[in-house]
Each structure stands twice: as C-alpha cells, then as structure tokens.
XYZ file of N, CA, C and O in Angstrom:
768
model
N -26.211 -34.646 35.340
C -25.933 -36.247 34.778
C -25.890 -36.974 35.876
O -26.321 -38.156 35.894
N -25.284 -36.529 37.103
C -25.157 -37.352 38.136
C -26.306 -37.753 38.994
O -26.589 -38.638 39.479
N -27.551 -36.924 38.418
C -28.809 -37.358 39.000
C -29.514 -38.305 38.193
O -30.322 -39.084 38.670
N -29.317 -38.289 36.955
C -29.850 -39.279 36.011
C -29.368 -40.407 35.315
O -29.902 -41.008 34.760
N -28.243 -40.348 35.569
C -27.285 -41.247 35.086
C -27.798 -42.915 35.062
O -27.564 -43.741 34.267
N -28.357 -43.088 36.150
C -28.846 -44.535 36.382
C -30.199 -44.972 35.846
O -30.408 -46.106 35.848
N -30.878 -43.897 35.295
C -32.008 -43.890 34.487
C -32.081 -43.781 33.036
O -33.198 -44.217 32.709
N -31.122 -43.378 32.613
C -31.164 -42.951 31.250
C -30.962 -44.149 30.221
O -31.798 -44.396 29.413
N -30.263 -45.189 30.451
C -30.697 -46.636 29.774
C -31.448 -47.729 29.912
O -31.128 -48.590 29.793
N -32.545 -46.929 30.730
C -33.904 -48.025 31.091
C -34.424 -48.298 29.805
O -35.033 -47.296 28.963
N -34.769 -49.404 29.581
C -35.756 -49.843 28.536
C -36.865 -49.372 28.363
O -37.596 -49.446 29.380
N -37.333 -48.802 27.353
C -38.691 -48.031 27.062
C -39.870 -49.121 27.175
O -39.584 -50.441 26.964
N -41.134 -48.756 27.606
C -42.047 -49.549 27.705
C -42.711 -50.456 26.046
O -42.660 -51.506 26.124
N -42.336 -49.694 25.040
C -42.549 -50.034 23.862
C -41.419 -50.221 23.098
O -41.287 -49.432 22.095
N -40.386 -51.203 23.500
C -39.106 -51.251 23.090
C -39.041 -51.565 21.572
O -38.285 -51.202 20.680
N -39.870 -52.511 21.120
C -40.075 -53.044 19.749
C -40.413 -51.988 18.893
O -39.797 -51.751 17.632
N -41.626 -50.987 19.256
C -41.833 -49.947 18.253
C -40.521 -48.856 18.102
O -40.475 -48.445 17.067
N -39.924 -48.756 19.269
C -38.836 -47.750 19.252
C -37.712 -48.420 18.112
O -37.123 -47.580 17.472
N -37.252 -49.453 18.474
C -36.429 -50.138 17.763
C -36.771 -50.017 16.216
O -35.987 -50.095 15.326
N -38.152 -50.380 15.883
C -38.641 -50.292 14.488
C -38.341 -49.041 13.830
O -37.953 -48.825 12.855
N -38.472 -47.880 14.722
C -38.639 -46.547 14.133
C -36.960 -46.135 14.006
O -36.628 -45.719 12.865
N -36.263 -46.812 14.892
C -34.773 -46.328 14.702
C -34.410 -47.164 13.390
O -33.552 -46.791 12.572
N -34.886 -48.430 13.279
C -34.330 -49.287 11.790
C -34.896 -48.670 10.365
O -34.061 -48.413 9.748
N -36.140 -48.085 10.615
C -36.565 -47.634 9.390
C -36.014 -46.075 9.168
O -36.012 -45.910 8.138
N -35.761 -45.574 10.383
C -35.072 -44.215 9.964
C -33.495 -44.656 9.435
O -33.069 -43.500 8.556
N -32.898 -45.519 9.661
C -31.891 -45.697 9.290
C -31.748 -46.136 7.578
O -30.956 -45.837 6.772
N -32.811 -46.901 7.469
C -33.016 -47.311 6.200
C -33.126 -46.150 5.161
O -32.694 -46.055 4.155
N -33.981 -45.018 5.747
C -34.337 -43.962 5.092
C -32.966 -43.014 4.940
O -32.912 -42.606 3.790
N -32.534 -43.215 6.045
C -31.144 -42.318 5.896
C -29.934 -42.778 4.973
O -29.505 -42.064 3.962
N -29.858 -44.280 5.049
C -28.794 -44.953 3.945
C -29.503 -44.637 2.219
O -28.499 -44.472 1.532
N -30.892 -44.796 2.259
C -31.301 -44.649 0.861
C -31.244 -43.715 0.338
O -30.787 -43.264 -0.820
N -31.415 -42.317 1.402
C -31.097 -40.694 0.896
C -29.820 -40.591 0.599
O -29.364 -39.707 -0.417
N -28.572 -40.809 1.533
C -27.344 -40.619 1.243
C -26.666 -41.371 -0.106
O -26.054 -40.897 -0.715
N -27.478 -42.767 -0.347
C -26.815 -43.204 -1.519
C -27.488 -42.674 -2.696
O -26.650 -42.302 -3.764
N -28.663 -42.193 -2.650
C -29.233 -41.540 -3.817
C -28.786 -40.260 -4.185
O -28.519 -39.792 -5.415
N -28.560 -39.588 -3.042
C -27.802 -38.089 -3.447
C -26.408 -38.278 -3.839
O -25.862 -37.459 -4.547
N -25.745 -39.313 -3.352
C -24.426 -39.671 -4.218
C -24.524 -39.817 -5.324
O -23.463 -39.475 -6.317
N -25.272 -40.637 -5.941
C -25.175 -41.026 -7.326
C -25.668 -40.056 -7.866
O -25.380 -39.748 -8.970
N -26.622 -39.276 -7.725
C -26.913 -37.926 -8.168
C -25.887 -36.991 -8.393
O -25.505 -36.295 -9.335
N -25.213 -36.742 -7.317
C -23.879 -35.836 -7.123
C -22.663 -36.231 -8.096
O -22.145 -35.522 -9.071
N -22.697 -37.673 -8.458
C -21.499 -38.271 -9.305
C -22.129 -38.335 -10.665
O -21.418 -38.628 -11.504
N -23.216 -37.871 -11.087
C -23.986 -38.034 -12.359
C -24.434 -38.990 -13.055
O -24.553 -39.332 -14.126
N -24.632 -40.255 -11.910
C -25.334 -41.580 -12.463
C -26.779 -41.073 -12.579
O -27.006 -42.152 -13.714
N -27.429 -40.354 -12.137
C -28.879 -40.106 -12.316
C -29.030 -38.697 -13.214
O -28.753 -37.692 -12.501
N -29.379 -39.071 -14.329
C -29.555 -37.661 -15.162
C -31.003 -37.071 -15.057
O -32.090 -37.786 -14.854
N -31.040 -35.659 -14.731
C -32.407 -35.099 -14.894
C -33.029 -35.261 -16.275
O -34.091 -35.020 -16.151
N -32.246 -35.863 -17.195
C -32.957 -35.848 -18.440
C -33.988 -36.998 -18.313
O -34.970 -37.198 -19.103
N -33.619 -37.900 -17.571
C -34.509 -39.314 -17.303
C -35.449 -39.148 -16.313
O -35.245 -39.223 -15.166
N -36.566 -38.646 -16.691
C -37.568 -38.671 -15.807
C -37.983 -39.838 -15.135
O -38.077 -41.070 -15.571
N -38.088 -39.536 -13.839
C -38.314 -40.706 -12.926
C -37.389 -41.788 -12.587
O -37.187 -42.453 -11.658
N -36.052 -41.429 -12.832
C -34.790 -42.359 -12.602
C -34.600 -42.139 -11.019
O -34.207 -42.926 -10.540
N -34.606 -40.716 -10.399
C -34.408 -40.468 -9.073
C -35.145 -41.575 -8.346
O -34.852 -42.039 -7.416
N -36.726 -41.430 -8.688
C -37.739 -42.041 -8.005
C -37.228 -43.674 -7.962
O -37.425 -44.660 -6.835
N -37.119 -44.268 -9.091
C -37.001 -45.496 -9.352
C -35.650 -45.693 -8.450
O -35.866 -46.915 -7.868
N -34.508 -45.036 -8.708
C -33.536 -45.653 -7.798
C -33.807 -45.455 -6.212
O -33.432 -46.492 -5.573
N -34.339 -44.260 -5.681
C -34.664 -44.388 -4.503
C -35.620 -45.528 -4.092
O -35.141 -46.092 -2.860
N -36.463 -46.040 -4.761
C -37.544 -47.105 -4.335
C -36.708 -48.423 -4.125
O -36.882 -48.810 -3.310
N -35.748 -48.614 -5.327
C -35.082 -49.663 -5.021
C -33.962 -49.751 -4.087
O -33.651 -51.046 -3.618
N -33.438 -48.483 -3.942
C -32.491 -48.692 -2.693
C -33.146 -48.502 -1.297
O -32.563 -49.198 -0.293
N -34.351 -48.203 -1.193
C -35.082 -48.381 -0.050
C -35.257 -50.105 0.271
O -35.337 -50.145 1.400
N -35.679 -50.511 -0.748
C -36.119 -51.977 -0.578
C -34.588 -52.745 -0.273
O -34.585 -53.521 0.597
N -33.711 -52.460 -0.783
C -32.216 -52.874 -0.708
C -31.675 -52.658 0.481
O -30.781 -53.428 1.340
N -31.924 -51.400 1.489
C -31.342 -51.198 2.679
C -32.221 -51.770 3.729
O -32.224 -51.603 5.037
N -32.947 -52.701 3.524
C -33.834 -53.389 4.592
C -32.792 -54.003 5.412
O -33.041 -54.371 6.496
N -31.625 -54.294 4.866
C -30.526 -55.091 5.866
C -30.355 -54.103 6.919
O -30.033 -54.478 7.980
N -30.069 -52.800 6.456
C -29.647 -51.998 7.525
C -30.741 -51.500 8.344
O -30.515 -51.503 9.736
N -32.054 -51.591 8.139
C -33.266 -51.520 8.924
C -33.496 -52.561 9.939
O -33.239 -52.487 11.166
N -33.108 -53.802 9.380
C -33.251 -55.042 10.368
C -32.102 -55.098 11.179
O -32.158 -55.420 12.570
N -30.804 -54.637 10.555
C -29.587 -54.777 11.646
C -29.831 -53.788 12.694
O -29.420 -53.979 14.076
N -29.842 -52.655 12.545
C -30.150 -51.579 13.625
C -31.345 -51.595 14.525
O -31.103 -51.340 15.714
N -32.260 -52.249 13.842
C -33.315 -52.429 14.725
C -33.167 -53.566 15.718
O -33.437 -53.487 17.154
N -32.519 -54.635 15.233
C -31.997 -55.714 15.919
C -31.208 -55.297 17.183
O -31.303 -55.764 18.501
N -30.290 -54.604 16.625
C -29.241 -54.040 17.804
C -29.886 -53.270 18.666
O -29.481 -53.476 19.958
N -30.850 -52.040 18.517
C -31.330 -51.486 19.626
C -32.345 -52.264 20.432
O -32.342 -52.017 21.563
N -33.159 -53.250 19.826
C -34.020 -54.274 20.639
C -33.354 -54.999 21.307
O -33.669 -55.097 22.453
N -31.958 -55.406 20.932
C -31.370 -56.321 21.902
C -30.538 -55.627 22.990
O -30.574 -55.814 23.931
N -30.582 -54.081 22.653
C -29.884 -53.517 23.759
C -30.706 -52.901 24.712
O -30.781 -52.812 25.941
N -32.421 -53.057 24.376
C -33.361 -52.928 25.204
C -33.848 -54.075 25.937
O -34.773 -54.535 26.605
N -33.000 -55.237 25.643
C -33.087 -56.620 26.243
C -34.670 -57.178 25.810
O -35.112 -57.768 26.554
N -35.014 -56.980 24.620
C -36.086 -57.627 23.926
C -35.875 -58.940 23.353
O -34.782 -59.465 23.156
N -36.964 -59.721 23.374
C -36.710 -61.126 23.078
C -37.652 -61.718 21.979
O -37.276 -62.728 21.118
N -38.504 -60.825 21.520
C -39.165 -61.236 20.758
C -39.016 -60.899 19.131
O -39.494 -59.920 18.518
N -37.913 -61.545 18.531
C -37.453 -61.001 17.338
C -38.163 -61.276 16.073
O -38.063 -60.437 15.109
N -39.011 -62.327 16.299
C -39.902 -62.442 15.085
C -40.991 -61.111 14.999
O -40.979 -60.745 13.848
N -41.410 -60.799 16.143
C -42.432 -59.606 15.889
C -41.750 -58.327 15.500
O -42.317 -57.356 15.091
N -40.460 -58.311 16.040
C -39.544 -57.218 15.490
C -39.422 -57.193 13.956
O -39.565 -56.102 13.259
N -39.243 -58.298 13.487
C -38.937 -58.396 12.169
C -40.061 -57.970 11.438
O -40.074 -57.348 10.330
N -41.333 -58.523 11.766
C -42.451 -58.053 11.177
C -42.810 -56.678 11.402
O -43.334 -55.973 10.326
N -42.632 -56.199 12.284
C -43.064 -54.631 12.725
C -42.227 -53.736 11.383
O -42.290 -52.832 11.038
N -40.901 -54.196 11.585
C -39.711 -53.397 11.082
C -39.953 -53.408 9.339
O -39.912 -52.551 8.469
N -40.134 -54.633 8.922
C -40.569 -54.696 7.332
C -42.003 -54.392 6.855
O -42.205 -53.740 5.884
N -43.082 -54.461 7.839
C -44.452 -53.997 7.401
C -44.933 -52.497 8.182
O -45.848 -52.166 7.387
N -44.364 -52.137 9.358
C -44.995 -51.180 9.842
C -45.072 -49.798 8.915
O -46.434 -49.384 8.378
N -43.931 -49.024 8.890
C -43.973 -47.850 8.216
C -43.956 -47.752 6.597
O -44.782 -47.150 5.819
N -43.241 -49.153 5.832
C -43.517 -48.902 4.672
C -44.966 -49.469 4.217
O -45.615 -49.305 3.278
N -45.653 -50.475 5.199
C -47.383 -50.624 5.000
C -48.200 -49.440 5.128
O -49.015 -49.331 4.273
N -47.701 -48.440 5.783
C -48.530 -47.056 6.228
C -48.402 -46.390 5.028
O -49.170 -45.832 4.151
N -47.078 -46.155 4.415
C -46.744 -45.536 3.278
C -47.468 -45.964 1.757
O -48.208 -45.288 1.050
N -47.539 -47.501 1.817
C -48.020 -47.982 0.688
C -49.405 -47.956 0.637
O -50.270 -48.008 -0.614
N -50.066 -48.017 1.744
C -51.686 -48.114 1.864
C -51.941 -46.665 1.651
O -52.907 -46.572 0.940
N -51.279 -45.547 1.981
C -51.759 -44.515 1.535
C -51.402 -44.101 0.199
O -52.613 -43.411 -0.567
N -50.515 -44.636 -0.383
C -50.506 -44.403 -1.985
C -51.442 -45.337 -2.578
O -51.968 -44.663 -3.702
N -51.624 -46.549 -2.235
C -52.747 -47.147 -2.974
C -54.293 -46.484 -2.902
O -54.715 -46.359 -3.775
N -54.572 -46.108 -1.751
C -55.993 -45.469 -1.467
C -55.886 -44.014 -2.240
O -57.089 -43.658 -2.918
N -54.854 -43.385 -2.250
C -54.944 -41.979 -3.143
C -54.732 -42.381 -4.698
O -55.320 -41.563 -5.461
N -54.111 -43.566 -4.974
C -54.120 -43.817 -6.218
C -55.296 -44.136 -6.785
O -55.941 -44.303 -7.867
N -56.518 -45.068 -5.923
C -57.702 -45.046 -6.370
C -58.580 -44.165 -6.615
O -59.261 -44.058 -7.482
N -58.391 -42.975 -6.052
C -59.018 -41.598 -5.978
C -58.650 -41.196 -7.405
O -59.520 -40.698 -7.912
N -57.257 -41.210 -7.524
C -57.049 -40.746 -9.177
C -57.650 -41.567 -9.974
O -58.016 -40.991 -11.302
N -57.397 -42.951 -9.938
C -58.085 -43.569 -11.039
C -59.851 -43.515 -11.009
O -60.179 -43.321 -12.353
N -60.263 -43.159 -9.886
C -61.599 -42.911 -10.147
C -61.965 -41.484 -10.952
O -63.286 -41.441 -11.298
N -61.149 -40.514 -10.819
C -61.214 -39.292 -11.757
C -60.678 -39.462 -13.081
O -60.656 -38.626 -13.852
N -60.408 -40.906 -13.510
C -59.755 -41.000 -14.607
C -58.795 -40.335 -15.246
O -58.601 -39.786 -16.290
N -57.723 -39.752 -14.258
C -56.594 -38.962 -14.736
C -55.470 -39.819 -15.248
O -55.220 -41.078 -14.965
N -54.812 -39.211 -16.170
C -53.535 -39.831 -16.744
C -52.461 -39.818 -15.533
O -51.533 -40.426 -15.875
N -52.598 -39.208 -14.659
C -51.443 -39.270 -13.745
C -51.471 -40.568 -12.663
O -50.715 -40.423 -11.644
N -52.617 -41.240 -12.842
C -52.542 -42.493 -11.937
C -51.600 -43.460 -12.296
O -51.239 -43.709 -13.115
N -50.769 -44.021 -11.263
C -49.975 -45.321 -11.577
C -50.684 -46.428 -11.946
O -51.807 -46.910 -11.442
N -50.156 -46.786 -12.778
C -50.880 -48.317 -13.356
C -51.066 -49.228 -12.685
O -50.043 -49.657 -11.462
N -51.961 -50.266 -12.747
C -51.937 -51.306 -11.615
C -50.486 -52.402 -11.760
O -50.275 -52.966 -10.863
N -50.077 -52.657 -13.006
C -48.774 -53.450 -13.007
C -47.595 -52.657 -12.485
O -47.064 -53.479 -11.604
N -47.804 -51.399 -12.235
C -46.811 -51.019 -11.466
C -46.932 -51.030 -9.998
O -46.000 -51.185 -9.196
N -48.169 -50.828 -9.683
C -48.367 -51.028 -8.158
C -48.024 -52.421 -7.862
O -47.555 -52.871 -6.642
N -48.381 -53.450 -8.694
C -48.232 -54.680 -8.228
C -46.584 -55.108 -8.162
O -46.400 -56.069 -7.381
N -45.841 -54.333 -9.171
C -44.415 -54.454 -9.082
C -44.097 -53.910 -7.604
O -43.094 -54.513 -7.200
N -44.349 -52.818 -7.393
C -43.995 -52.569 -5.588
C -44.420 -53.092 -4.723
O -43.647 -53.328 -3.757
N -45.418 -54.056 -4.869
C -45.673 -54.904 -3.998
C -44.796 -56.318 -4.187
O -44.530 -56.568 -2.832
N -44.617 -56.460 -5.364
C -43.362 -57.751 -5.249
C -42.276 -57.117 -4.635
O -41.422 -58.254 -4.148
N -41.765 -56.129 -5.150
C -40.258 -55.707 -4.630
C -40.524 -55.464 -2.816
O -39.739 -55.975 -2.448
N -41.523 -55.269 -2.285
C -41.536 -54.953 -0.878
C -41.616 -56.326 -0.411
O -41.066 -56.802 0.727
N -42.301 -57.392 -0.850
C -42.650 -58.645 -0.227
C -41.390 -59.721 -0.859
O -41.188 -60.514 0.021
N -40.877 -59.316 -1.839
C -39.887 -60.541 -2.270
C -38.599 -60.190 -2.150
O -37.764 -60.724 -2.159
N -38.443 -58.887 -2.048
C -37.219 -58.252 -1.891
C -36.790 -57.652 -0.129
O -35.805 -57.900 0.211
N -37.714 -56.700 -0.131
C -37.460 -55.986 1.127
C -37.636 -56.705 2.309
O -36.615 -56.759 3.355
N -38.923 -57.517 2.531
C -39.038 -58.390 3.447
C -37.526 -59.427 4.020
O -37.391 -59.568 5.113
N -37.419 -60.177 2.952
C -36.379 -61.071 3.191
C -35.005 -60.212 3.637
O -34.226 -60.892 4.413
N -34.612 -58.870 3.253
C -33.566 -58.571 3.539
C -33.634 -57.871 5.133
O -32.695 -57.887 5.751
N -35.026 -57.396 5.179
C -35.032 -56.918 6.639
C -35.031 -58.389 7.616
O -34.008 -57.973 8.751
N -35.512 -59.460 7.198
C -35.118 -60.705 8.056
C -33.729 -60.875 8.195
O -33.284 -61.389 9.224
N -32.968 -60.746 6.978
C -31.566 -61.006 7.255
C -30.688 -60.153 8.068
O -29.951 -60.429 8.739
N -31.107 -58.978 8.103
C -30.694 -57.794 8.965
C -30.960 -57.998 10.413
O -29.841 -57.813 11.190
N -32.094 -58.637 10.650
C -32.511 -58.788 12.111
C -31.505 -60.232 12.612
O -31.121 -59.992 13.629
N -31.362 -60.936 11.694
C -30.633 -61.922 12.063
C -29.238 -61.496 12.208
O -28.540 -62.147 13.097
N -28.501 -60.880 11.396
C -27.422 -60.432 11.520
C -27.097 -59.577 13.046
O -26.159 -59.786 13.669
N -28.249 -59.025 13.017
C -28.234 -58.015 14.157
C -27.979 -58.705 15.609
O -27.617 -58.540 16.537
N -28.855 -59.778 15.613
C -29.167 -60.409 16.905
C -27.934 -61.389 17.006
O -27.648 -61.783 18.272
N -27.308 -61.557 16.197
C -25.865 -62.351 16.186
C -24.693 -61.622 16.662
O -23.810 -62.071 17.240
N -24.952 -60.249 16.420
C -23.787 -59.266 16.679
C -23.656 -59.367 18.173
O -24.802 -59.580 18.989
N -22.678 -59.065 18.823
C -22.395 -58.629 20.306
C -22.651 -56.941 20.702
O -22.163 -56.296 19.736
N -23.141 -57.176 21.632
C -23.458 -55.575 22.084
C -22.216 -55.125 23.322
O -21.662 -56.118 23.965
N -21.863 -54.143 22.956
C -20.848 -53.225 24.115
C -21.594 -53.268 25.369
O -22.722 -53.103 25.419
N -20.818 -53.582 26.374
C -21.341 -53.035 27.923
C -21.786 -51.743 28.140
O -21.033 -50.789 27.668
N -22.955 -51.412 28.687
C -23.445 -50.315 28.684
C -22.316 -49.297 29.850
O -21.827 -49.866 30.482
N -22.263 -47.964 29.404
C -21.515 -47.307 30.293
C -21.656 -46.912 31.966
O -21.033 -46.816 32.493
N -23.069 -47.212 32.109
C -23.586 -47.124 33.368
C -24.342 -48.116 33.742
O -25.102 -48.726 32.831
N -24.448 -48.333 35.143
C -25.497 -49.223 35.608
C -26.845 -48.556 35.860
O -27.088 -47.495 36.171
N -28.018 -49.432 35.476
C -29.293 -48.957 35.575
C -29.817 -49.224 37.031
O -29.562 -50.482 37.368
N -30.438 -48.252 37.726
C -31.036 -48.745 39.066
C -32.235 -49.580 38.854
O -32.761 -49.413 37.567
N -32.287 -50.456 39.726
C -33.536 -51.395 39.710
C -35.012 -50.792 39.966
O -35.929 -50.857 39.324
N -34.882 -49.744 40.598
C -35.914 -49.041 40.934
C -35.962 -47.688 40.012
O -35.185 -46.798 40.166
N -36.816 -47.521 39.150
C -37.022 -46.297 38.581
C -37.252 -44.859 39.355
O -37.991 -44.950 40.256
N -36.660 -43.892 38.973
C -36.708 -42.618 39.626
C -38.220 -42.165 39.211
O -38.649 -42.291 38.102
N -38.691 -41.362 40.384
C -40.162 -40.982 40.370
C -40.231 -39.554 39.404
O -39.264 -38.546 39.618
N -40.618 -39.707 38.399
C -40.989 -38.472 37.559
C -42.098 -37.532 38.196
O -43.225 -37.643 38.243
N -41.733 -36.223 38.449
C -42.953 -35.242 38.901
C -43.774 -35.109 37.944
O -43.352 -34.920 36.658
N -45.092 -34.728 38.282
C -46.109 -34.142 37.336
C -45.684 -32.930 36.920
O -45.102 -31.853 37.303
N -45.921 -32.751 35.491
C -45.784 -31.332 34.952
C -46.952 -30.324 34.909
O -48.012 -30.900 35.009
N -46.342 -29.221 34.469
C -47.847 -28.112 34.699
C -48.521 -28.357 33.433
O -48.363 -29.137 32.276
N -49.455 -27.745 33.327
C -50.648 -28.127 32.398
C -50.134 -27.560 30.841
O -50.487 -28.200 30.082
N -49.264 -26.543 30.775
C -48.657 -26.218 29.537
C -47.765 -27.062 28.698
O -47.191 -26.682 27.848
N -47.074 -28.078 29.568
C -46.128 -28.932 29.065
C -46.800 -29.981 28.774
O -46.025 -31.241 28.330
N -48.134 -30.293 28.830
C -48.772 -31.478 28.207
C -48.516 -31.860 26.569
O -48.606 -30.798 25.809
N -48.332 -32.994 26.107
C -47.943 -33.147 24.575
C -48.896 -32.500 23.922
O -48.686 -31.773 22.725
N -50.318 -32.817 24.301
C -51.093 -32.012 23.403
C -51.460 -30.844 23.131
O -51.719 -30.188 22.115
N -51.197 -29.968 24.147
C -51.045 -28.482 24.387
C -49.848 -28.044 23.281
O -49.845 -27.185 22.714
N -48.852 -28.761 23.886
C -47.582 -28.316 22.919
C -47.449 -28.513 21.501
O -47.330 -27.576 20.886
N -48.147 -29.902 21.042
C -48.393 -30.146 19.589
C -49.486 -28.850 19.179
O -49.530 -28.529 18.033
N -50.451 -28.607 19.773
C -51.395 -27.618 19.308
C -50.698 -26.268 18.887
O -50.869 -25.573 18.093
N -49.955 -25.664 20.240
C -49.258 -24.585 19.891
C -48.419 -24.484 18.768
O -47.956 -23.695 18.015
N -47.570 -25.847 18.843
C -46.568 -25.872 17.948
C -47.113 -25.902 16.448
O -46.190 -25.911 15.427
N -47.806 -26.375 16.493
C -48.689 -26.561 14.606
C -49.496 -25.385 14.734
O -49.522 -24.690 13.262
N -50.077 -24.592 15.427
C -50.644 -23.283 15.292
C -49.855 -22.072 14.872
O -50.174 -21.381 13.850
N -48.736 -21.919 15.263
C -47.919 -20.793 15.105
C -47.532 -20.948 13.680
O -47.385 -19.860 12.766
N -46.620 -21.806 13.352
C -46.401 -21.700 11.820
C -47.377 -21.946 10.840
O -47.331 -21.458 9.701
N -48.596 -22.726 11.036
C -49.732 -22.402 10.236
C -50.273 -21.034 10.087
O -50.549 -20.634 8.753
N -50.399 -20.423 11.077
C -50.958 -18.928 11.170
C -49.987 -18.262 10.378
O -50.225 -17.388 9.771
N -48.693 -18.300 10.630
C -47.615 -17.578 9.795
C -47.660 -17.775 8.372
O -47.681 -16.852 7.566
N -47.670 -19.250 8.003
C -47.859 -19.279 6.469
C -49.323 -18.778 5.890
O -49.332 -18.274 4.931
N -50.141 -19.054 6.989
C -51.663 -18.464 6.433
C -51.755 -17.217 6.100
O -52.209 -16.440 5.277
N -51.050 -16.362 7.044
C -51.267 -14.921 7.047
C -50.294 -14.454 5.624
O -50.502 -13.534 5.035
N -49.192 -15.028 5.339
C -47.958 -14.880 4.332
C -48.912 -15.029 2.961
O -48.465 -14.334 1.647
N -49.719 -16.245 2.794
C -50.496 -16.253 1.524
C -51.715 -15.827 1.431
O -51.951 -15.371 0.364
C-alpha cells in the first residue's frame, strides 16, 4: 500500500464510461434486490405469468434515480465536468444496447411468424417507459448527485503518475480472455 497509495485515486482516462457503468450497475442491483424482496414477501405470485418480468422492468425504469445519482457521484469524484454527456450515457448506453438487441431478435421472431414474438404495442410501451420515465429519472439522479458534497479523499494523489512496467505476453488481456473462455467452454462441451 505504501508504494501505490498516491496513485490509487487517480481519475481514469474514460471517467464518464466508468461512472456510467457504476450507475447502471447500481440500477440493476437495486432493481434485483427490490424484485427479490417482493417475491420473498409474496407480492409476486408464480401463478401470475410474467408478473416478475413486468415488475423488474418497471423497477429498472424507476431505479434510474439511483443510476444517475451513483454515476454523478463517481464522475464528480473523478473530477468530471461534462454532466450532460454523463446523463445521456447513463440513460442510453446499456439500456439502449439491451433494447436494441431485444428489438433485433424480436424482428427475427416476427419473420418466423412465431407466437412467442413480443407485440408491437408492447415494444412501443417499453420505449415509452424508457424515454418518458427512465430518462427523466436518470436526469433527476444526476442533478441530485452533482448537488451532493463529496468527502475528501483519504490520500493525496501524486501529480506525476507512476510508470507501469510492461507485462509478459501471457498477461495480455486478449490472451487471458481467450484462455479464460476456452477452459470453461471445453469443460462444458466435453460434459455435454
């Protein structure tokens, strides 16, 4: 700790992306905890098909406040100043990817004339929930987060960053991802 304490709290190069990831992660975490708590207390019955999915979707939209608040606090701690771009990233990046994939897959299901396709009205309702509920709540969360005060960091950051030595070839991220993916895949492939 004595060697790295002055470099630990250095702002990352893509601070807005990291803050967006933190905010969306907190949004998913809050949604999951509340959904599980409602299911444990008996508010969500297994007899009502789709009730858990509906509640989770609405809670995800309502937890936009938590996403914006946590993203704004993290971005403010990283000394970020572009709060408008942070708001747009937090509101549209991860939910946009998920909804985009969902829409594309649903078009393929429509092309096969399957009864499992989500109707167009439901897709439009999801878009309305996203734009009319989730985005304004993310904006409110970012606004509240920027108004909040931060605690002073426990250590002071050096002005000159520490030089990071080059790593061996087997520690390169692509190699570790390849090996980390091949081993579980091979084990599952052999078992099946």
